PDB file of C-alpha atoms in Angstrom:
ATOM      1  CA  UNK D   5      -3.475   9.664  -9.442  1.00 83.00           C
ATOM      2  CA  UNK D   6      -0.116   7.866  -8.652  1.00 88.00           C
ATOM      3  CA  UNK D   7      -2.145   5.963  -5.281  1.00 91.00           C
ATOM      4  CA  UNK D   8      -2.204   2.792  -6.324  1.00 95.00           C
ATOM      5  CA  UNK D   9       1.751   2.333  -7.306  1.00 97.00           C
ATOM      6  CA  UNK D  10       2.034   4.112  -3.315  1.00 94.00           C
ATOM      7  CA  UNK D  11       0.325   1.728  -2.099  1.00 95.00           C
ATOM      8  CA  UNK D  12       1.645  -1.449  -3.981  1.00 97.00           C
ATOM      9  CA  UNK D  13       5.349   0.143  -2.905  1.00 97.00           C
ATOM     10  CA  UNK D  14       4.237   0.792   0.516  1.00 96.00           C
ATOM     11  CA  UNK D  15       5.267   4.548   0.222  1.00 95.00           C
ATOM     12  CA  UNK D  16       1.706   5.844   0.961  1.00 93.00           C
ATOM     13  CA  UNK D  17       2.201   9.409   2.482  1.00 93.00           C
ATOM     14  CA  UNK D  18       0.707  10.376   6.223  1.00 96.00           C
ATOM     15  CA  UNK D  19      -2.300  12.751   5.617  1.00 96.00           C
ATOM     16  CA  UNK D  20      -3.664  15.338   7.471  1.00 98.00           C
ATOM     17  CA  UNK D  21      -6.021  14.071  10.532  1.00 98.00           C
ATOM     18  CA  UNK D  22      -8.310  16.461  12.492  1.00 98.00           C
ATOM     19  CA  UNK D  23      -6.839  15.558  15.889  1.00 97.00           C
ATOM     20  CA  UNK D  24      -3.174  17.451  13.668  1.00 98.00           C
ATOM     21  CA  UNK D  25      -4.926  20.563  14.074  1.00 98.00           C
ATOM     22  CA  UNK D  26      -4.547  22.832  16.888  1.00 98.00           C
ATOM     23  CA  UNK D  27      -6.967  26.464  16.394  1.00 98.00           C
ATOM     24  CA  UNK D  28      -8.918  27.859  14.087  1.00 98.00           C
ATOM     25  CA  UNK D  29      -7.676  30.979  12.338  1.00 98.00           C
ATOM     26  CA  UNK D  30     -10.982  32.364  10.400  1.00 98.00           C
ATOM     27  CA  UNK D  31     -14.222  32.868  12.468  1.00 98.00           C
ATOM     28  CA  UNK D  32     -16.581  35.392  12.812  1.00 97.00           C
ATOM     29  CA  UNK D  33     -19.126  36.542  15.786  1.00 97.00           C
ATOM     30  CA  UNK D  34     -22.145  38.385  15.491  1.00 96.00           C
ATOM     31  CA  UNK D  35     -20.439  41.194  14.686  1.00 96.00           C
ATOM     32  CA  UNK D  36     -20.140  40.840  11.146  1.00 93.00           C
ATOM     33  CA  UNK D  37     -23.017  40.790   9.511  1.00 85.00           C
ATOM     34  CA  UNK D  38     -23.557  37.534   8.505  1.00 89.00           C
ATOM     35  CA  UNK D  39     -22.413  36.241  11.987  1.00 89.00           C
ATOM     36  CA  UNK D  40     -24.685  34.548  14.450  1.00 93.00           C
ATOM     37  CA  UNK D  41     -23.245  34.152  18.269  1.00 97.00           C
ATOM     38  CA  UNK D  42     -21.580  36.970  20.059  1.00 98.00           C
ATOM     39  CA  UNK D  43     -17.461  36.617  20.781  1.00 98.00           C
ATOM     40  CA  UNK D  44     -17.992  35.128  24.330  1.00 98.00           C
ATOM     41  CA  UNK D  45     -19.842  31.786  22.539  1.00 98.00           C
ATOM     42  CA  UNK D  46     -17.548  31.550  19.876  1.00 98.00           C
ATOM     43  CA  UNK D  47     -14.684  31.683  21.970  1.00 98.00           C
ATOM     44  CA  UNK D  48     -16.114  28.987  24.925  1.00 98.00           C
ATOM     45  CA  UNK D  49     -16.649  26.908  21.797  1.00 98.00           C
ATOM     46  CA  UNK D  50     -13.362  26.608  20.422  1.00 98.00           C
ATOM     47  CA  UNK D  51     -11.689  26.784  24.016  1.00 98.00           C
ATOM     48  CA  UNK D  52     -14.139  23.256  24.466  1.00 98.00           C
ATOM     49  CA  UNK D  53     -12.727  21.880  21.179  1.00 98.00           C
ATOM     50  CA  UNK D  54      -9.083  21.837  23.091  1.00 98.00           C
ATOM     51  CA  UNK D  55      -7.201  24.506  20.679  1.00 98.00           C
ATOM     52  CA  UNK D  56      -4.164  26.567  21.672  1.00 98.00           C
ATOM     53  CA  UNK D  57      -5.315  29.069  19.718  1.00 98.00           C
ATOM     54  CA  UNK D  58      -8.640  30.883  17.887  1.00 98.00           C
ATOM     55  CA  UNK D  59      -8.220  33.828  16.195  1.00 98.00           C
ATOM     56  CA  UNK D  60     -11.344  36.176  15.251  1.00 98.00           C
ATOM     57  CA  UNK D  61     -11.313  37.610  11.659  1.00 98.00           C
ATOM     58  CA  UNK D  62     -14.484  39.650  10.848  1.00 97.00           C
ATOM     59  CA  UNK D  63     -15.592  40.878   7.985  1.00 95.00           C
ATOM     60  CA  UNK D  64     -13.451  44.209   6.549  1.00 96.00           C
ATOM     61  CA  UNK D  65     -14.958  47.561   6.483  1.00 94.00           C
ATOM     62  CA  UNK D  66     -15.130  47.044   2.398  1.00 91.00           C
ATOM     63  CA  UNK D  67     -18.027  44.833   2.434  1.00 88.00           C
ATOM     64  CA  UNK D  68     -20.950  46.508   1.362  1.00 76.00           C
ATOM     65  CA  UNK D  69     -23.528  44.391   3.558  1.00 79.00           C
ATOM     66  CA  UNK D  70     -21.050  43.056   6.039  1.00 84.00           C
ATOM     67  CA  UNK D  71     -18.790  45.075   7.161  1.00 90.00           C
ATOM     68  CA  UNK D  72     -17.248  46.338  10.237  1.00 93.00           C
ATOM     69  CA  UNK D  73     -16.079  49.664  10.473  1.00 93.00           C
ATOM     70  CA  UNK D  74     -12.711  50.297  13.016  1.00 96.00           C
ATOM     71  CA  UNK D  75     -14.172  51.829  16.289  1.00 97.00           C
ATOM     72  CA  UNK D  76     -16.033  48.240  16.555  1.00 96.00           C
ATOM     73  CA  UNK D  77     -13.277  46.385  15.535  1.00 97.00           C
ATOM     74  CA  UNK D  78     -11.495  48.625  18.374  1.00 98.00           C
ATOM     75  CA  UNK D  79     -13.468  47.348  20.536  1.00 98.00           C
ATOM     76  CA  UNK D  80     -13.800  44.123  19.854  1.00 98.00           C
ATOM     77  CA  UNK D  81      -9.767  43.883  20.671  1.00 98.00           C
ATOM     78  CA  UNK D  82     -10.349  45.152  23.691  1.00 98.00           C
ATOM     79  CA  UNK D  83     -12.924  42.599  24.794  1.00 98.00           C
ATOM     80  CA  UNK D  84     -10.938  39.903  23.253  1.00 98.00           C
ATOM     81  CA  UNK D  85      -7.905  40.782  25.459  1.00 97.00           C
ATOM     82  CA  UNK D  86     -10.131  40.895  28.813  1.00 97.00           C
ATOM     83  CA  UNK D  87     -11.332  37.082  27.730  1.00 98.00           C
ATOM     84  CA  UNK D  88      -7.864  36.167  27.160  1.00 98.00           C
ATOM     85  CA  UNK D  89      -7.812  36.221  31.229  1.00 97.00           C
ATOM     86  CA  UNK D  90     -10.285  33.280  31.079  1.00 97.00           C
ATOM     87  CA  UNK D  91      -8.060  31.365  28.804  1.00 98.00           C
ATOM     88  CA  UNK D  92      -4.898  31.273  29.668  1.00 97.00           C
ATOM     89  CA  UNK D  93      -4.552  27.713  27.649  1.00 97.00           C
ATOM     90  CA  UNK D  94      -5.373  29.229  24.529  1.00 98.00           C
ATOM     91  CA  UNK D  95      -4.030  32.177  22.479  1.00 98.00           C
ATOM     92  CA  UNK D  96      -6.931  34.611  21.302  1.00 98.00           C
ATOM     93  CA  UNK D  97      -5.471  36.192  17.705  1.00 98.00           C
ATOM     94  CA  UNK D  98      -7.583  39.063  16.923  1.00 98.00           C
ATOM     95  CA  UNK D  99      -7.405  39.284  13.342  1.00 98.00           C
ATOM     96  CA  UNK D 100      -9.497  40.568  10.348  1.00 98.00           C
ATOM     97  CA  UNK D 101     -10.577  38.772   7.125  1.00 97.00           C
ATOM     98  CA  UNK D 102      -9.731  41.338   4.525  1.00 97.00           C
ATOM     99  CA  UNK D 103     -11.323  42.187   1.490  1.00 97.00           C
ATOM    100  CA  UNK D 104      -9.418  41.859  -2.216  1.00 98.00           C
ATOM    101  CA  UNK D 105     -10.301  44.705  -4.615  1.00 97.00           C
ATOM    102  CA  UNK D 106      -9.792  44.886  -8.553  1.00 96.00           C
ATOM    103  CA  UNK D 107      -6.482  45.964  -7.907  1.00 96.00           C
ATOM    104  CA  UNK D 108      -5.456  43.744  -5.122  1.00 97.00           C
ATOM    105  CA  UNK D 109      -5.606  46.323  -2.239  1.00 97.00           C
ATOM    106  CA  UNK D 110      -7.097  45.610   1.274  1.00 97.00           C
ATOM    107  CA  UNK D 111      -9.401  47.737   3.647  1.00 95.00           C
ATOM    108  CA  UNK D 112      -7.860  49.490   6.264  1.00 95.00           C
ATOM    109  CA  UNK D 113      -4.363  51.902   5.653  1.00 94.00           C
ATOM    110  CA  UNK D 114      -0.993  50.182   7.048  1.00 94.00           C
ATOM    111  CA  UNK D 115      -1.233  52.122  10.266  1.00 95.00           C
ATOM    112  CA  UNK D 116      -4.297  50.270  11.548  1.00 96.00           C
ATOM    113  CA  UNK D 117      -3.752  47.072  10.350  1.00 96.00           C
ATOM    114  CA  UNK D 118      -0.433  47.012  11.967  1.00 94.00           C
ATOM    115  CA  UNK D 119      -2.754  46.701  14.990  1.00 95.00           C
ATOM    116  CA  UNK D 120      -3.522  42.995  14.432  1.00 97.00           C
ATOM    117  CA  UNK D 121      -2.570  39.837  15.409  1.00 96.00           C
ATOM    118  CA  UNK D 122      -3.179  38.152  12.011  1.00 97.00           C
ATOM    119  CA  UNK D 123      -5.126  38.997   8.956  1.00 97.00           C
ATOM    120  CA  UNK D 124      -6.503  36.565   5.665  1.00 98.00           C
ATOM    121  CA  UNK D 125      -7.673  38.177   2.866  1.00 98.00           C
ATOM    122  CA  UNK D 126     -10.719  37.031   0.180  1.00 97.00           C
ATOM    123  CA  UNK D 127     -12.265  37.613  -3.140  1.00 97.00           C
ATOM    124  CA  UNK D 128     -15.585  38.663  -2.301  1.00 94.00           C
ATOM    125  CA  UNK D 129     -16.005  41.086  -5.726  1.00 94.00           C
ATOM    126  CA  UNK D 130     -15.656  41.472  -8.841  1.00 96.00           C
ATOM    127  CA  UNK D 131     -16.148  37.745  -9.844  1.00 96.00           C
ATOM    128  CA  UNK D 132     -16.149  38.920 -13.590  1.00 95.00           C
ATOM    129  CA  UNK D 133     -12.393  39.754 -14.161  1.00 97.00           C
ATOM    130  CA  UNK D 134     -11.131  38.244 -16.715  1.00 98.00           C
ATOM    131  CA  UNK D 135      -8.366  35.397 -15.401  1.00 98.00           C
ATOM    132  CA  UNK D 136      -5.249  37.989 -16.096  1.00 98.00           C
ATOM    133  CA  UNK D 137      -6.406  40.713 -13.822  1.00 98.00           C
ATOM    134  CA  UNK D 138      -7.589  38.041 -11.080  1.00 98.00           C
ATOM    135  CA  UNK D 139      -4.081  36.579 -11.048  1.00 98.00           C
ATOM    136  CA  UNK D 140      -2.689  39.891 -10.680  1.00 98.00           C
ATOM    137  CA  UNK D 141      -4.873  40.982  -8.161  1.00 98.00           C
ATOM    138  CA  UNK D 142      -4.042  37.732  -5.810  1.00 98.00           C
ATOM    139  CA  UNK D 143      -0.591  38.173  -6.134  1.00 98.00           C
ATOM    140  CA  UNK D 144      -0.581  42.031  -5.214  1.00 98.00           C
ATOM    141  CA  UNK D 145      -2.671  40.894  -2.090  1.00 98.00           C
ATOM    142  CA  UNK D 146      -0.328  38.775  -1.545  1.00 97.00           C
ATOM    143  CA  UNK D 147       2.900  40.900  -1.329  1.00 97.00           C
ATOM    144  CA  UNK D 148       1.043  42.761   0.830  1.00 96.00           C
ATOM    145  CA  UNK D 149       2.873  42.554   3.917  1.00 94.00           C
ATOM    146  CA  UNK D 150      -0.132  42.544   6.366  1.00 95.00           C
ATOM    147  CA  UNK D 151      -1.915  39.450   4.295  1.00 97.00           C
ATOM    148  CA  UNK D 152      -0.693  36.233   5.934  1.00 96.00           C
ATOM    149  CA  UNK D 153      -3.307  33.760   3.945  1.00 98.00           C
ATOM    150  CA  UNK D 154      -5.400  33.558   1.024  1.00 98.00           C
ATOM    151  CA  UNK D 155      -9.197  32.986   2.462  1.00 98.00           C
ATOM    152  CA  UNK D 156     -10.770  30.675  -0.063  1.00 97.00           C
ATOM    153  CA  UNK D 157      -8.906  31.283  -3.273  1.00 98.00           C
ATOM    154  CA  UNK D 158     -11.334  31.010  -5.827  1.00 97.00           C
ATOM    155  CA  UNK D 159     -14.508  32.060  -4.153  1.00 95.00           C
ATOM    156  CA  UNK D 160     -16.969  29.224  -5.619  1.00 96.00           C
ATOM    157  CA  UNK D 161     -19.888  28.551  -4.005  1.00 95.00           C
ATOM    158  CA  UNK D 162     -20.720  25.081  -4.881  1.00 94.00           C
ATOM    159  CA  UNK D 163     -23.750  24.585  -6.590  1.00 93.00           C
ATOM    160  CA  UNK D 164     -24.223  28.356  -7.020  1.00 94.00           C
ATOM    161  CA  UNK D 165     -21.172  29.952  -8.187  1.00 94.00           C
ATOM    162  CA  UNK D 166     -18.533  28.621 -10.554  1.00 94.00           C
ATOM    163  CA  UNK D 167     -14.802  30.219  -9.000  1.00 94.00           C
ATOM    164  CA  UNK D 168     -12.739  32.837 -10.294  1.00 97.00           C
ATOM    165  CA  UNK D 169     -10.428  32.017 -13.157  1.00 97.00           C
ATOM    166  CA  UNK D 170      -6.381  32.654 -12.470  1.00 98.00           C
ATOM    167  CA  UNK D 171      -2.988  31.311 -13.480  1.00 98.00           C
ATOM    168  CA  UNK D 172      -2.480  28.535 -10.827  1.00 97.00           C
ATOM    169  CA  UNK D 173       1.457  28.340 -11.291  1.00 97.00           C
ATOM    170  CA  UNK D 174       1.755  31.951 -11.022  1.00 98.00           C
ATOM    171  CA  UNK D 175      -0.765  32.347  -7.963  1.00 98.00           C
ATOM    172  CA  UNK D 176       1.427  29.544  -6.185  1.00 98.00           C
ATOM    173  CA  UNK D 177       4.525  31.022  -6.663  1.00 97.00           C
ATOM    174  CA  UNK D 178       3.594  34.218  -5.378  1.00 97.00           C
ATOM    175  CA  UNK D 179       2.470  32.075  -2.398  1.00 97.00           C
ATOM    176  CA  UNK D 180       5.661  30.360  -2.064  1.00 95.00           C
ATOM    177  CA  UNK D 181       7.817  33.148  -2.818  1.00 95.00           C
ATOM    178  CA  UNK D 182       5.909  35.398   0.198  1.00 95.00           C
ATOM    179  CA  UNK D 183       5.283  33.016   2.508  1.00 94.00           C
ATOM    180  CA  UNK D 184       1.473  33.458   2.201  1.00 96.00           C
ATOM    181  CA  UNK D 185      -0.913  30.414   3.292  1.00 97.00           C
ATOM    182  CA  UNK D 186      -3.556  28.962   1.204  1.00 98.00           C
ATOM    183  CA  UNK D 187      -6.644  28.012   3.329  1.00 98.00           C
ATOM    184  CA  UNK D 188      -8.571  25.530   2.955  1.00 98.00           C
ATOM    185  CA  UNK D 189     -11.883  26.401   4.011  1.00 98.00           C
ATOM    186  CA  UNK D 190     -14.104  23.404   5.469  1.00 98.00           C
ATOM    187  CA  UNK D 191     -17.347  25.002   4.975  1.00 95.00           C
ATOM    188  CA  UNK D 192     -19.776  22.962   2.452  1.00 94.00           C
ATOM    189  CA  UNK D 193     -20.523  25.161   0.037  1.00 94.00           C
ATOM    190  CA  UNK D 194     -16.682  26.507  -0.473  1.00 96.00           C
ATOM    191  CA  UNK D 195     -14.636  23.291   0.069  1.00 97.00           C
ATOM    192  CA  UNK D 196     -12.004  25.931  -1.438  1.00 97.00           C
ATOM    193  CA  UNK D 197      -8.838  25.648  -2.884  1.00 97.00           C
ATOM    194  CA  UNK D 198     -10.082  22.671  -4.720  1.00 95.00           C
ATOM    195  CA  UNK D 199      -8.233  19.550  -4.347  1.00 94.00           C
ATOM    196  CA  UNK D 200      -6.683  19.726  -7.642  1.00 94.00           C
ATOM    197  CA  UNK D 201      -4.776  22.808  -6.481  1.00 96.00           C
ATOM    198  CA  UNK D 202      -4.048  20.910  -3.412  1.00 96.00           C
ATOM    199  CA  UNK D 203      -2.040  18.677  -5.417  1.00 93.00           C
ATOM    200  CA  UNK D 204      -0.223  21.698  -7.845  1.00 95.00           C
ATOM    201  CA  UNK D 205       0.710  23.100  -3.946  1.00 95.00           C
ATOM    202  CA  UNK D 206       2.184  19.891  -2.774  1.00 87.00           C
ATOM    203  CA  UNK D 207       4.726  20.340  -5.488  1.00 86.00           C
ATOM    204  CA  UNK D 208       6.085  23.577  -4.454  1.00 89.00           C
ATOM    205  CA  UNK D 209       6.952  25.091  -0.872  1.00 85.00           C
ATOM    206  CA  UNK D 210       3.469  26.437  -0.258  1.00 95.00           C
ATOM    207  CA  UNK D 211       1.934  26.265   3.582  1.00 96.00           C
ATOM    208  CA  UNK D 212      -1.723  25.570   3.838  1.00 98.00           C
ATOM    209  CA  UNK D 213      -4.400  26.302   6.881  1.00 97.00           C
ATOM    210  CA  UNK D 214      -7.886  24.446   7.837  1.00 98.00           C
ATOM    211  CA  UNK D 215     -10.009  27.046   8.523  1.00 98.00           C
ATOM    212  CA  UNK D 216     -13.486  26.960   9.304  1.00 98.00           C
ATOM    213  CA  UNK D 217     -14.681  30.619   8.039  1.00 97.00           C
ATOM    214  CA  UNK D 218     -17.417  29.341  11.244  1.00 98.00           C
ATOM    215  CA  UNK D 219     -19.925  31.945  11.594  1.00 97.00           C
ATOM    216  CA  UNK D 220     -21.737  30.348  14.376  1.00 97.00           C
ATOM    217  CA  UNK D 221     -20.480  27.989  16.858  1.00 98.00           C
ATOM    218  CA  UNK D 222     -21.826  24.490  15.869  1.00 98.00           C
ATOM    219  CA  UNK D 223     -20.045  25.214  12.493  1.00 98.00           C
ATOM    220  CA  UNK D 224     -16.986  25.028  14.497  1.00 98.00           C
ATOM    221  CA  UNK D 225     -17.339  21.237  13.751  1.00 98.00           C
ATOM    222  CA  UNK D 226     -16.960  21.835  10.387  1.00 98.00           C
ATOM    223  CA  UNK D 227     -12.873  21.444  10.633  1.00 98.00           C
ATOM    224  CA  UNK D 228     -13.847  17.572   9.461  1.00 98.00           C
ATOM    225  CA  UNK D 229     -14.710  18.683   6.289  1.00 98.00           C
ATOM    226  CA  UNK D 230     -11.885  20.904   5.529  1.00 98.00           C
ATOM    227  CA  UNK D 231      -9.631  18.111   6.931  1.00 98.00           C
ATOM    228  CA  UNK D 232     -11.337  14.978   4.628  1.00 98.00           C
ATOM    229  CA  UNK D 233     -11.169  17.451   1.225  1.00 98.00           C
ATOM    230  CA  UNK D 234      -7.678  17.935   2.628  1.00 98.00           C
ATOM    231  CA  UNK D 235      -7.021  13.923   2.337  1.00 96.00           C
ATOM    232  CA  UNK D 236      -8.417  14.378  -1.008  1.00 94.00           C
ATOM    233  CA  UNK D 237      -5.692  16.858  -1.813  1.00 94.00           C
ATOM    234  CA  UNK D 238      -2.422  14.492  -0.286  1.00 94.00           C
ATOM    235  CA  UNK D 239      -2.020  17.096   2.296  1.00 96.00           C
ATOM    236  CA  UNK D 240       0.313  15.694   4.802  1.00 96.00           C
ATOM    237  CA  UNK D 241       0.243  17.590   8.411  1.00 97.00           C
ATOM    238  CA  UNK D 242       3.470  19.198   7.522  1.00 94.00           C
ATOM    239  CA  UNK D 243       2.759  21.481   5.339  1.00 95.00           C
ATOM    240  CA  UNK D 244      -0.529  22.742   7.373  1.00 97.00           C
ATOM    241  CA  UNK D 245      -0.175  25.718   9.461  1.00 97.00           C
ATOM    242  CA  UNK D 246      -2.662  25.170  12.121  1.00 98.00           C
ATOM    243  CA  UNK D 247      -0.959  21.809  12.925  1.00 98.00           C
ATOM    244  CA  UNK D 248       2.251  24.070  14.570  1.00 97.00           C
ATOM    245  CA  UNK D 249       2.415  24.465  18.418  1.00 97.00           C
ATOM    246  CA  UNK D 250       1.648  28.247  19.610  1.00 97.00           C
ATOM    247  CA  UNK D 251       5.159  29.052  19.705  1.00 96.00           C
ATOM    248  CA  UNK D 252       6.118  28.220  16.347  1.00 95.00           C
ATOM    249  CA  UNK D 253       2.686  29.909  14.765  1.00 96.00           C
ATOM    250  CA  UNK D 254       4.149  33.602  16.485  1.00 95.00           C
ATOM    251  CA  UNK D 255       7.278  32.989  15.439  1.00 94.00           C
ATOM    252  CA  UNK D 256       6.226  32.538  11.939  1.00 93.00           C
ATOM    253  CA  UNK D 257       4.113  35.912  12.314  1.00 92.00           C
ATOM    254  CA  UNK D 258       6.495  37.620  13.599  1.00 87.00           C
ATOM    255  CA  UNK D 259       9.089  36.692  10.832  1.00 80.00           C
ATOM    256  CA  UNK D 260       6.974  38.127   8.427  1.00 62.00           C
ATOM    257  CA  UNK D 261       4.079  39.597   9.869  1.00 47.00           C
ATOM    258  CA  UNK D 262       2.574  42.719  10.164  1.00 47.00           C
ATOM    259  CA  UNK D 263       5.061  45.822  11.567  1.00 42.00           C
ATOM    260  CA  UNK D 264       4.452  46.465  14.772  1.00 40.00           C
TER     261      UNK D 264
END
């Protein structure tokens, strides 16, 4: 793929490394369904790992098995901003990991979502769409201005489910053109965007995150993964969210974030 002239003209680019990375913007607790270690162990975990920031994203009230409906989410902010006292050197996000219907809307009206910090968005339906109406439903998503990153784009499960078909080009201008991150989630059975579209993104202005999606705290360790399929992809630290300082990350939000 074009490394071996790099390498003969010494023009090799500077991938991402995992010591680049500075939080973790998609974990869960026990509070989604599927989560295993209450918000007090996730949050000691990543604090351990040296972040500046950690942002919790549960599950959306959408999901059938899996959701969580607002008075716990309520809650949950609360709690997070009394452990933010026991952290000052790290920036607790609470955030939400939406869910992407056949039409491209999220859970939640405006009003409420406006309440968090930062929100990613997934496919986690309707896997039978035919690739038209799955581009069109990641773009909506997309322009919606409360979405701030695509949670594993094509929602493969390796070995288990194939991904959802779209136009790439048309899915990564709609990234570009709203400012919406592509993750690149370092679980094993995801590995997702794939590292072909890695290397469409790296063509156009698109900003990428390494998430872990962690949904208990040894999976934390996981951000290797997601940063080796990154190196797979040419992803160079620039052009990864998560590698910004804290400052820079709430700027960004706050340039195009959710209204407060």
């Amino acid at each position: 793929a074009g490394e071996i002239e790099l390498a003969a003209a010494g023009a090799l680019p500077r991938l991402l490394e995992e010591g680049d990375l500075r939080g973790d913007l998609h974990v869960h607790t026990d509070l989604s369904g599927d989560g295993r270690e209450p918000l007090e162990v996730m949050v000691a975990a990543a604090a351990a790992r040296g972040y500046q920031y950690l942002a919790i994203t549960e599950h959306g009230e959408d999901l059938a098995t899996n959701g969580v409906p607002r008075d716990r989410l309520l809650a949950q902010r609360a709690r997070l901003r009394e452990l933010q006292e026991a952290y000052p050197g790290m920036a607790l996000l609470h955030g939400v990991e939406l869910n992407i219907g056949r039409d491209g809307g999220v859970d939640y009206d405006p009003e409420f979502l406006a309440g968090f910090d930062w929100a990613v968005a997934g496919v986690h339906s309707h896997f039978d769409l035919d690739a038209r109406e799955q581009t069109q439903r990641l773009v909506a998503a997309m322009r919606n201005p409360a979405v701030r990153a695509i949670a594993h784009l094509s929602g493969r499960r390796l070995g288990s489910r194939p991904g959802i078909e779209f136009d790439l080009e048309e899915v990564l201008a709609a990234a570009a053109e709203t400012g919406t991150a592509l993750e690149i989630n370092s679980h094993l059975d995801r590995l997702d965007v794939s590292s072909e579209v890695l290397r469409a993104a790296r063509r156009r202005e698109v900003l990428l995150l390494v998430d872990t999606d962690a949904h208990h705290s040894r999976e934390l360790a996981n951000m290797t993964f997601g940063v080796r399929h990154a190196r797979r992809g040419w992803v160079e630290p620039q052009h990864v969210l998560n590698t910004w300082e804290l400052a820079a990350l709430l700027d960004w939000l706050n340039s195009r974030g959710i209204p407060k």
